[in-house]
Coordinates of C-alpha atoms in Angstrom, one line a residue:
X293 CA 18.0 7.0 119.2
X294 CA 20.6 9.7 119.0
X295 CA 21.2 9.6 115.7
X296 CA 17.6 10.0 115.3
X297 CA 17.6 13.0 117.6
X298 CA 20.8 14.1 115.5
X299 CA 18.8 14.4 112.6
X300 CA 15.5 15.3 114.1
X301 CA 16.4 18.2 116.6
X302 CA 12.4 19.6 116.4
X303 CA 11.0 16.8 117.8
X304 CA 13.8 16.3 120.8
X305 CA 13.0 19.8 121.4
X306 CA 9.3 19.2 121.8
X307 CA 10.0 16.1 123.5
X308 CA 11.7 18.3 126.3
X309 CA 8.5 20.8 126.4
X310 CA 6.5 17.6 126.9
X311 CA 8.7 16.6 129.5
X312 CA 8.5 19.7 131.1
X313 CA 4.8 20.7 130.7
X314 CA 3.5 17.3 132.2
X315 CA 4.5 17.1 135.2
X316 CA 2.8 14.0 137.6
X317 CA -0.4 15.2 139.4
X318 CA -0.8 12.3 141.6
X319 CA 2.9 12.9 143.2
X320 CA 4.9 16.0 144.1
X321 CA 7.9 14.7 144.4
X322 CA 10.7 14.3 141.2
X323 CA 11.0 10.7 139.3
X324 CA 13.9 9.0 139.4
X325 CA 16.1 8.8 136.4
X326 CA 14.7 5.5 135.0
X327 CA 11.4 6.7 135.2
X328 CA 12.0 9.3 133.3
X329 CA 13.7 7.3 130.4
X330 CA 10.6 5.0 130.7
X331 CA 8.6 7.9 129.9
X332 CA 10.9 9.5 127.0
X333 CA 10.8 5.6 125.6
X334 CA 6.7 5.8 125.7
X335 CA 6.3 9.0 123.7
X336 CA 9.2 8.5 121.3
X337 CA 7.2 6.4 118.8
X338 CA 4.0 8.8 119.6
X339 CA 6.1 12.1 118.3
X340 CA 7.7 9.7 115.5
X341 CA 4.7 9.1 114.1
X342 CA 3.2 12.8 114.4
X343 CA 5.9 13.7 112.4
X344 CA 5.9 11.2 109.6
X345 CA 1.8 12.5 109.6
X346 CA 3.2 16.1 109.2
X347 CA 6.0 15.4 106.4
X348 CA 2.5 13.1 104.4
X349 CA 0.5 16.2 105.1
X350 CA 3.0 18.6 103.5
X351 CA 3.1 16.2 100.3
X352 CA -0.7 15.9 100.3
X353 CA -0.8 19.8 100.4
X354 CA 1.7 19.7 98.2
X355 CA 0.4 17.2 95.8
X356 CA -3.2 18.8 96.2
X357 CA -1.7 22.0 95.4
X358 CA 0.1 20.5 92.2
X359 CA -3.2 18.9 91.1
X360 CA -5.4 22.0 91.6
X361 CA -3.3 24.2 89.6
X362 CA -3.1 21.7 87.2
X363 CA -6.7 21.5 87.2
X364 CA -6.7 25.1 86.9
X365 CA -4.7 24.9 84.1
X366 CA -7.0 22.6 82.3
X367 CA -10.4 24.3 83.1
X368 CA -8.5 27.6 81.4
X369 CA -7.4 26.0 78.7
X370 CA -10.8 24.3 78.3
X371 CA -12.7 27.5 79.1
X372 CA -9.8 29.5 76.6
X373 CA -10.9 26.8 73.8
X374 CA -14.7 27.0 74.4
X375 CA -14.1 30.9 74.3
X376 CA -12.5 29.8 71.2
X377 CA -15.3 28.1 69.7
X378 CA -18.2 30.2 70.9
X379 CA -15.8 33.1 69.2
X380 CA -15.8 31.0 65.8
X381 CA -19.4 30.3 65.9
X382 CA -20.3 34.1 66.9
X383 CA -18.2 34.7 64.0
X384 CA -20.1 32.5 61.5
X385 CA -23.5 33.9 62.6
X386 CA -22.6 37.6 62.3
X387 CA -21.2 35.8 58.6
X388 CA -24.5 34.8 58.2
X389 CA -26.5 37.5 59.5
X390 CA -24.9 39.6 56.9
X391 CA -25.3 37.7 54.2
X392 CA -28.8 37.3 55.0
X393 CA -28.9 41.5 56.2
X394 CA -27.9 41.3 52.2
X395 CA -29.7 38.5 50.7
X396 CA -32.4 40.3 52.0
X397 CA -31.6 43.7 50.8
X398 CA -31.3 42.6 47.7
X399 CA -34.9 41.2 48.0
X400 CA -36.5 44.1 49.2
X401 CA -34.5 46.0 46.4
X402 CA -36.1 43.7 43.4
X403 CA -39.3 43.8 45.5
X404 CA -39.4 47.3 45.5
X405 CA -38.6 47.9 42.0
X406 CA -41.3 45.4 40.9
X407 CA -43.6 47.2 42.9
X408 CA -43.0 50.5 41.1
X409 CA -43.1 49.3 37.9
X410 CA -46.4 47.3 38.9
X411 CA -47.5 51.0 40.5
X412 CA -46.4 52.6 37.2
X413 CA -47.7 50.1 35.3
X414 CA -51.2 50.3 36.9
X415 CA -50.7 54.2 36.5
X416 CA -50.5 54.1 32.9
X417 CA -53.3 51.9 32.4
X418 CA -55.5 54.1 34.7
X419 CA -54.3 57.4 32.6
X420 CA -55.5 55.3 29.6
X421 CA -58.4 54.6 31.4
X422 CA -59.0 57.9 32.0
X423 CA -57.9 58.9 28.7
X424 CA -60.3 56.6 26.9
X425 CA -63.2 57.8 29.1
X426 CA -62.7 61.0 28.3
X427 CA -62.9 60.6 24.7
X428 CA -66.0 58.6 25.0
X429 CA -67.5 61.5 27.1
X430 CA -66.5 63.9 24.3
X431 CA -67.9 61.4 21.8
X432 CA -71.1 61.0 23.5
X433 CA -70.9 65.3 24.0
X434 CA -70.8 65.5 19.8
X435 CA -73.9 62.5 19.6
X436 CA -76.0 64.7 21.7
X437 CA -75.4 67.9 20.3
X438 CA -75.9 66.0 16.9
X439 CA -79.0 64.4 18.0
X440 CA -80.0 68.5 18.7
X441 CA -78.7 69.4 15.6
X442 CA -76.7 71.8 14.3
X443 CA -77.1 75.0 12.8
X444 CA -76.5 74.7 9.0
X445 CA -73.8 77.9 9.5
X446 CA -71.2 75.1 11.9
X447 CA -70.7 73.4 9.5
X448 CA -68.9 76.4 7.8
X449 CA -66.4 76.1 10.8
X450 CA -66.0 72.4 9.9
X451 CA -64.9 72.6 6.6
X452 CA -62.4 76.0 7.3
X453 CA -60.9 73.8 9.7
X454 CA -60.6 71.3 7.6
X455 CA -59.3 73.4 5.2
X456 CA -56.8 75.1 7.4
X457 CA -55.2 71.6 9.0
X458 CA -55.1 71.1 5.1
X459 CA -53.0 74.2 4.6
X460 CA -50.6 73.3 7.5
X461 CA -49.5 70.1 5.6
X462 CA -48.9 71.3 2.2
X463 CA -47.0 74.0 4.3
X464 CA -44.5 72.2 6.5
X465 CA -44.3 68.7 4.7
X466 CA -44.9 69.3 1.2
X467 CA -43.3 72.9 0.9
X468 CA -45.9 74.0 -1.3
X469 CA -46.7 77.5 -0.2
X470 CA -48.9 78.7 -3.5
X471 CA -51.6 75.6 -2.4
X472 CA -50.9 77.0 1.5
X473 CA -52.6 80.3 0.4
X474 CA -55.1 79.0 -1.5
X475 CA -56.6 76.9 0.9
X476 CA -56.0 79.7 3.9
X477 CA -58.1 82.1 1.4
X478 CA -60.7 79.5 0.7
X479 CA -60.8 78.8 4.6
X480 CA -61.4 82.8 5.5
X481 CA -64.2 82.7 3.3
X482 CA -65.9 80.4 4.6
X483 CA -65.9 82.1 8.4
X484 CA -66.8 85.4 6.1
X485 CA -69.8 83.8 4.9
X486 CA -71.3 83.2 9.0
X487 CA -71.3 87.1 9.1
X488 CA -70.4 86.4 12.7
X489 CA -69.1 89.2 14.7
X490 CA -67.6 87.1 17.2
X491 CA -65.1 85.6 14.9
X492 CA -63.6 88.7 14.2
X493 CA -60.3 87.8 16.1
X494 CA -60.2 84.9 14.4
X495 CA -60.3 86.7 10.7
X496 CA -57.5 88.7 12.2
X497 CA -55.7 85.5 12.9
X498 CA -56.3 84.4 9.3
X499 CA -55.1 87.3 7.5
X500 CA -51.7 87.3 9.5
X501 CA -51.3 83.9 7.9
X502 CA -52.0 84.8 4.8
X503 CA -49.7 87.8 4.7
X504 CA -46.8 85.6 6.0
X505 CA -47.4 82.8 3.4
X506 CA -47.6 85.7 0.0
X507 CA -44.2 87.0 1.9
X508 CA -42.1 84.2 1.2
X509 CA -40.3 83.8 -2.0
X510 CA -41.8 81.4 -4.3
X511 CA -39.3 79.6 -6.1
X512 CA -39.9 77.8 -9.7
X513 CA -38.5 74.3 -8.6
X514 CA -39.3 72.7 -11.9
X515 CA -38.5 75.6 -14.1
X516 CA -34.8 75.8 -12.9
X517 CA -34.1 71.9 -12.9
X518 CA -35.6 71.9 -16.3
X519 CA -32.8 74.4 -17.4
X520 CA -30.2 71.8 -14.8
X521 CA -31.4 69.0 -17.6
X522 CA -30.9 70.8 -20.8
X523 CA -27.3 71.9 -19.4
X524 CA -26.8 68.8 -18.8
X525 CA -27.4 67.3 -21.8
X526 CA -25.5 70.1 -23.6
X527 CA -22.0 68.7 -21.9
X528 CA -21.7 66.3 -24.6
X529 CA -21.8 68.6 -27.5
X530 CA -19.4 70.7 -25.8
X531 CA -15.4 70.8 -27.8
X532 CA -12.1 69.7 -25.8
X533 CA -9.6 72.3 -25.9
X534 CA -6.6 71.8 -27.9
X535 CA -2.5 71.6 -25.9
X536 CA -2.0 74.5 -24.1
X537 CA 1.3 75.9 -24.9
X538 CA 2.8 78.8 -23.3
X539 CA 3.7 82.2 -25.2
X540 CA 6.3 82.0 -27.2
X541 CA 9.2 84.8 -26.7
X542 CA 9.3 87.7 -28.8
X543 CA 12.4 88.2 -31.1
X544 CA 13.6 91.1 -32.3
X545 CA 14.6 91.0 -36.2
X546 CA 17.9 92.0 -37.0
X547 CA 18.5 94.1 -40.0
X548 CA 21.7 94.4 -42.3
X549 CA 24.1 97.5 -41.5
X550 CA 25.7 98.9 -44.1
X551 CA 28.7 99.2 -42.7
X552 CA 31.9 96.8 -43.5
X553 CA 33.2 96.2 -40.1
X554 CA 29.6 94.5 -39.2
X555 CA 30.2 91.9 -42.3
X556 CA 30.2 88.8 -39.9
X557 CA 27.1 89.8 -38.1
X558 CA 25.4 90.5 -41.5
X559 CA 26.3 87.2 -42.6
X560 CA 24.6 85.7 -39.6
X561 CA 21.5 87.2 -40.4
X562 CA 21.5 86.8 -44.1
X563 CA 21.9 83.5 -43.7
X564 CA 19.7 83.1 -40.7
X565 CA 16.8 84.5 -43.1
X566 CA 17.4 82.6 -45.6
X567 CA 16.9 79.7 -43.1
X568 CA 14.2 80.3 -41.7
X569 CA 12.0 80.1 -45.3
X570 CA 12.7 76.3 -44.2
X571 CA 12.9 75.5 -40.6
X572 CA 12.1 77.6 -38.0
X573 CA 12.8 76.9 -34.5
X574 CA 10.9 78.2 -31.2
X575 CA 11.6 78.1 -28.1
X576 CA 9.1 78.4 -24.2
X577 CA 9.1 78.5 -21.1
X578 CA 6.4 77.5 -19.0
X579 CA 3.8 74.5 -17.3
X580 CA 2.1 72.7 -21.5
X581 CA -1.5 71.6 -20.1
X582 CA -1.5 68.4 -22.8
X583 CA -4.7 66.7 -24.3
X584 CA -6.5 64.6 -22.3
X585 CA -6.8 60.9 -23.5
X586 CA -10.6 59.4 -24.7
X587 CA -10.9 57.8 -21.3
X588 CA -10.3 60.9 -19.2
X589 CA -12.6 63.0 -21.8
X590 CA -15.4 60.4 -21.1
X591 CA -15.3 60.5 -17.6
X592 CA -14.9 64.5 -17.2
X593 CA -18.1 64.8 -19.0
X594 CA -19.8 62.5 -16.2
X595 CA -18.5 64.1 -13.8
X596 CA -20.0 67.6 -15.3
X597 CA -23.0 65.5 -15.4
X598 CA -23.2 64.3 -11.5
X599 CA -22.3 67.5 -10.2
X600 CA -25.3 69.0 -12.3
X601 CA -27.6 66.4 -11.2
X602 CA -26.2 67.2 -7.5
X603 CA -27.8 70.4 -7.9
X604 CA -31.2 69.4 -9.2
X605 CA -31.4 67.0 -6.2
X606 CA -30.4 70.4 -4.2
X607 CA -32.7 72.3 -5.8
X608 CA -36.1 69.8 -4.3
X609 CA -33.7 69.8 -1.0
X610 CA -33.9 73.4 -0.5
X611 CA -29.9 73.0 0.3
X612 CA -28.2 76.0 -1.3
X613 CA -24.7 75.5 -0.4
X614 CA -24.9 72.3 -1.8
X615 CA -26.3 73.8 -5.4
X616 CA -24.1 76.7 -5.8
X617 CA -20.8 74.7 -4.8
X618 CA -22.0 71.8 -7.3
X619 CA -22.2 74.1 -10.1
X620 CA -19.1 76.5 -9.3
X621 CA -17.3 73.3 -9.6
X622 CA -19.0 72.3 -12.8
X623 CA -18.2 76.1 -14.5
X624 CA -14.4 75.5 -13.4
X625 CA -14.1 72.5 -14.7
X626 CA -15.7 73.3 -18.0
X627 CA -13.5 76.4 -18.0
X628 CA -10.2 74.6 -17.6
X629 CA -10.6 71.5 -20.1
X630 CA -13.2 73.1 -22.9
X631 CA -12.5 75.4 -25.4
X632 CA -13.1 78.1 -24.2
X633 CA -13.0 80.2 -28.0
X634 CA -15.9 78.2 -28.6
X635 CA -19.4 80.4 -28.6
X636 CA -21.1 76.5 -27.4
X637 CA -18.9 76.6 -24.4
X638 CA -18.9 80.2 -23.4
X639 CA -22.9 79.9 -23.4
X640 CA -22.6 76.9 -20.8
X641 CA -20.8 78.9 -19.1
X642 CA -22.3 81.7 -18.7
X643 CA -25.8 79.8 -17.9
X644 CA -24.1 78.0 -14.8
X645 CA -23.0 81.3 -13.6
X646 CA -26.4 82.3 -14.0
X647 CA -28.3 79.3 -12.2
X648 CA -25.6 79.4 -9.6
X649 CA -26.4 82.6 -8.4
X650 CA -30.2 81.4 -7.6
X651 CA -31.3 81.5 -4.6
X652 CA -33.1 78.3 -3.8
X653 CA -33.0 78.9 0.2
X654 CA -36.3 79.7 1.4
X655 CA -37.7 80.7 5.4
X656 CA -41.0 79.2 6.0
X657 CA -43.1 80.6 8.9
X658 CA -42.7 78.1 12.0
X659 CA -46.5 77.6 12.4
X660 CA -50.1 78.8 11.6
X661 CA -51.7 80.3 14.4
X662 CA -55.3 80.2 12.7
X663 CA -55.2 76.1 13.3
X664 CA -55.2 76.7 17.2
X665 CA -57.6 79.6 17.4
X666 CA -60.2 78.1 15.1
X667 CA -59.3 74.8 17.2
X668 CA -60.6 76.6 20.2
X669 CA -63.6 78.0 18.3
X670 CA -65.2 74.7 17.7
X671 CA -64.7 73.2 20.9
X672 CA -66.2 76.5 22.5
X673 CA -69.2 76.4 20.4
X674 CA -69.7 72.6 21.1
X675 CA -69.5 72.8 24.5
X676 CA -72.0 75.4 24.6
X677 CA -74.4 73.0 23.0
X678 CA -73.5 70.6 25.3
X679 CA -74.3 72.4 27.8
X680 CA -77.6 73.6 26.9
X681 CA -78.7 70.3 26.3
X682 CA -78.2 68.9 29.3
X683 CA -79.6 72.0 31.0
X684 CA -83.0 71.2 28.6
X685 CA -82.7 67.6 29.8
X686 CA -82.7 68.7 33.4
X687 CA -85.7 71.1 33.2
X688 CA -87.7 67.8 31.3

C-alpha cells in the first residue's frame, strides 16, 4: 500500500481531504487509531477505482479525439474529392455549353444566310414579277391605243426610229459612218414630212448628229489594202542586191622623174605599170554585207509578205501603230537586202513610205443623242393616247 501511495501521491492526497472533510456526525469525540485505518482500508479500493475510471476517460477522450479528427480528415478529403468531381463535371458542361453556344451559332449563321438568299431570292422573282407586269401593262397600253388607231403621221415616228437605232449599229459596231449618215438623213426626213412644230428640238437633235458623223474622216479601207495586195505581190519580182564591198582606197599614180638620182624609184614604178596590165591588186577596209543564200532569200520575201499582210489586218482594225510600224519594218528591210539601183525597188519603196504615212486612226462620236430624244417622243405621244382612252372609257 505504500508503494502504491509512492507512485500515486494525488490520490493519498485526496484520501487525506476525505479524511479530513468527513468527520463522524453521530459522535464528537476523535476515533481511535484502528478506526481510522479501518476507514482508510474502506475507501482505498473506492479512490483506486475512480482513478483507473479517470486514466480510461482520458484514453476515451483521447481515442475519441484521434477518431474525430480522423473522421474529419476523411469527410475533407471526401468533400475535397467531391469538390473535385463536381469541379470536373462543371468543367465538362461549360465544355459543352460552348460547343453547343457554337454548334448553335454556326446554325443560326447558315440559317441566316439561307434566309437571305431565300429573301433575295423571293426579291428577284417579285422584281420580275413586277417587271413582267409592267410590260404587259405597256403591251396592253399599245393594244388600246391600236384598237383607237393611230394617226397615219406616227407612223412617220416609227420608221425614223427605226431608222435611227439602225444608224447607231452601222455606227458603233460596223464602223460604217457613210451608211450612218444616210440613214440619219433619211430619218430627219421623215419627222420633216409631219410638219410638226413640236418636234423642232428634236430636228435640232438630228442635225447635231449629222454634223458630227460628215466631220469624221472617212477612210477608203478597201482602196488602201487593195494597194497593201499589189505591194505585196510585187515582193517577188523584186532583185537581191549583189556583195556589198566597201570603198576601195584611192592611190595616187606615181610618175617618172627625170632626174638620175630617183632611178630606183622609177624603176619601181615602170615596172609596177607594166604589172598592173596583168594583175592588179586592191585592198579595203571595212564590215562586206555578203549574198544571202536561196533559203534566206525565200524567207525574207515572206517575211515582207506577213508584215504587209500585218497591215492590211491593221488597216480593218483601225490600229495605226500597228500599220505604220509593220510597213517601216517592211521599207527597211527591202532597203537593206534589195537593190536598191534598181527603178522596181525604189518604186516599192517609195509606195510603203507613202501608205505608211496614212492615217487609218479615226474618233467616232461616243453616242447619238437623236436615239434617246426620239425614244422619249414616242413614248410621250403613246401615253397621251393612253390616256385619252381611258378617259373616253370613263365618261362611257
Amino acid at each position: 500500500m505504500t508503494d502504491k501511495n509512492k507512485e500515486n501521491p494525488v490520490p493519498e492526497e485526496k484520501t487525506q481531504k476525505v479524511e479530513i472533510e468527513q468527520p463522524n456526525s453521530d459522535s464528537q469525540e476523535p476515533k481511535s487509531e484502528a478506526e481510522v485505518e479501518s476507514t482508510k482500508m474502506e475507501k482505498q479500493p473506492k479512490v483506486e477505482f475512480e482513478e483507473k475510471q479517470g486514466k480510461r476517460g482520458v484514453k476515451l477522450g483521447t481515442i475519441a479525439i484521434i477518431i474525430a479528427l480522423l473522421m474529419g480528415g476523411g469527410a475533407t478529403y471526401q468533400i475535397q474529392q467531391q469538390n473535385q468531381n463536381y469541379q470536373a463535371q462543371i468543367d465538362a458542361l461549360t465544355q459543352q455549353l460552348q460547343a453547343n453556344n457554337s454548334q448553335m451559332a454556326s446554325k443560326l449563321d447558315s440559317v441566316s444566310k439561307e434566309t437571305i438568299s431565300k429573301a433575295e431570292q423571293s426579291t428577284h422573282k417579285a422584281e420580275t414579277l413586277i417587271e413582267q407586269q409592267e410590260k404587259s401593262i405597256q403591251s396592253l397600253q399599245l393594244a388600246i391605243s391600236e384598237l383607237k388607231g393611230r394617226r397615219p403621221n406616227d407612223w412617220l415616228l416609227a420608221e425614223a426610229d427605226y431608222l435611227v437605232k439602225l444608224a447607231g449599229r452601222k455606227l458603233f459596231l460596223e464602223k460604217d459612218v457613210v451608211s450612218a449618215t444616210l440613214l440619219m438623213e433619211s430619218a430627219d426626213q421623215r419627222i420633216a414630212t409631219l410638219n410638226d412644230p413640236s418636234l423642232m428640238p428634236l430636228r435640232q437633235t438630228m442635225a447635231d448628229d449629222i454634223t458630227k458623223l460628215k466631220s469624221v474622216d472617212i477612210i477608203d479601207k478597201d482602196g488602201l489594202v487593195l494597194r497593201l495586195i499589189a505591194l505585196q505581190k510585187q515582193v517577188d519580182e523584186l532583185p537581191l542586191a549583189n556583195a556589198i564591198l566597201p570603198d576601195a582606197p584611192v592611190e595616187e599614180k606615181k610618175e617618172v622623174s627625170g632626174d638620175i638620182v630617183d632611178w630606183q624609184d622609177n624603176l619601181m614604178t615602170s615596172l609596177k605599170d607594166f604589172s598592173e596590165h596583168f594583175i592588179t591588186f586592191r585592198t579595203r577596209d571595212g564590215n562586206v554585207i555578203p549574198l544571202l543564200s536561196p533559203e534566206q532569200h525565200f524567207y525574207l520575201k515572206e517575211n515582207i509578205k506577213g508584215k504587209i499582210n500585218t497591215a492590211i489586218q491593221a488597216v480593218y482594225k483601225e490600229q495605226g501603230e500597228i500599220y505604220q510600224h509593220s510597213l517601216d519594218i517592211a521599207e527597211e528591210w527591202t532597203m537593206s537586202f534589195f537593190d536598191s539601183n534598181d527603178s522596181k525597188v525604189v518604186k516599192f519603196n517609195q509606195s510603203l513610205d507613202a501608205l505608211s504615212k496614212q492615217n487609218i486612226a479615226v474618233e467616232y462620236p461616243v453616242s447619238l443623242a437623236t436615239h434617246k430624244q426620239l425614244s422619249d417622243v414616242i413614248s410621250e405621244r403613246l401615253r397621251r393616247n393612253v390616256t385619252s382612252v381611258i378617259q373616253e372609257g370613263d365618261a362611257k
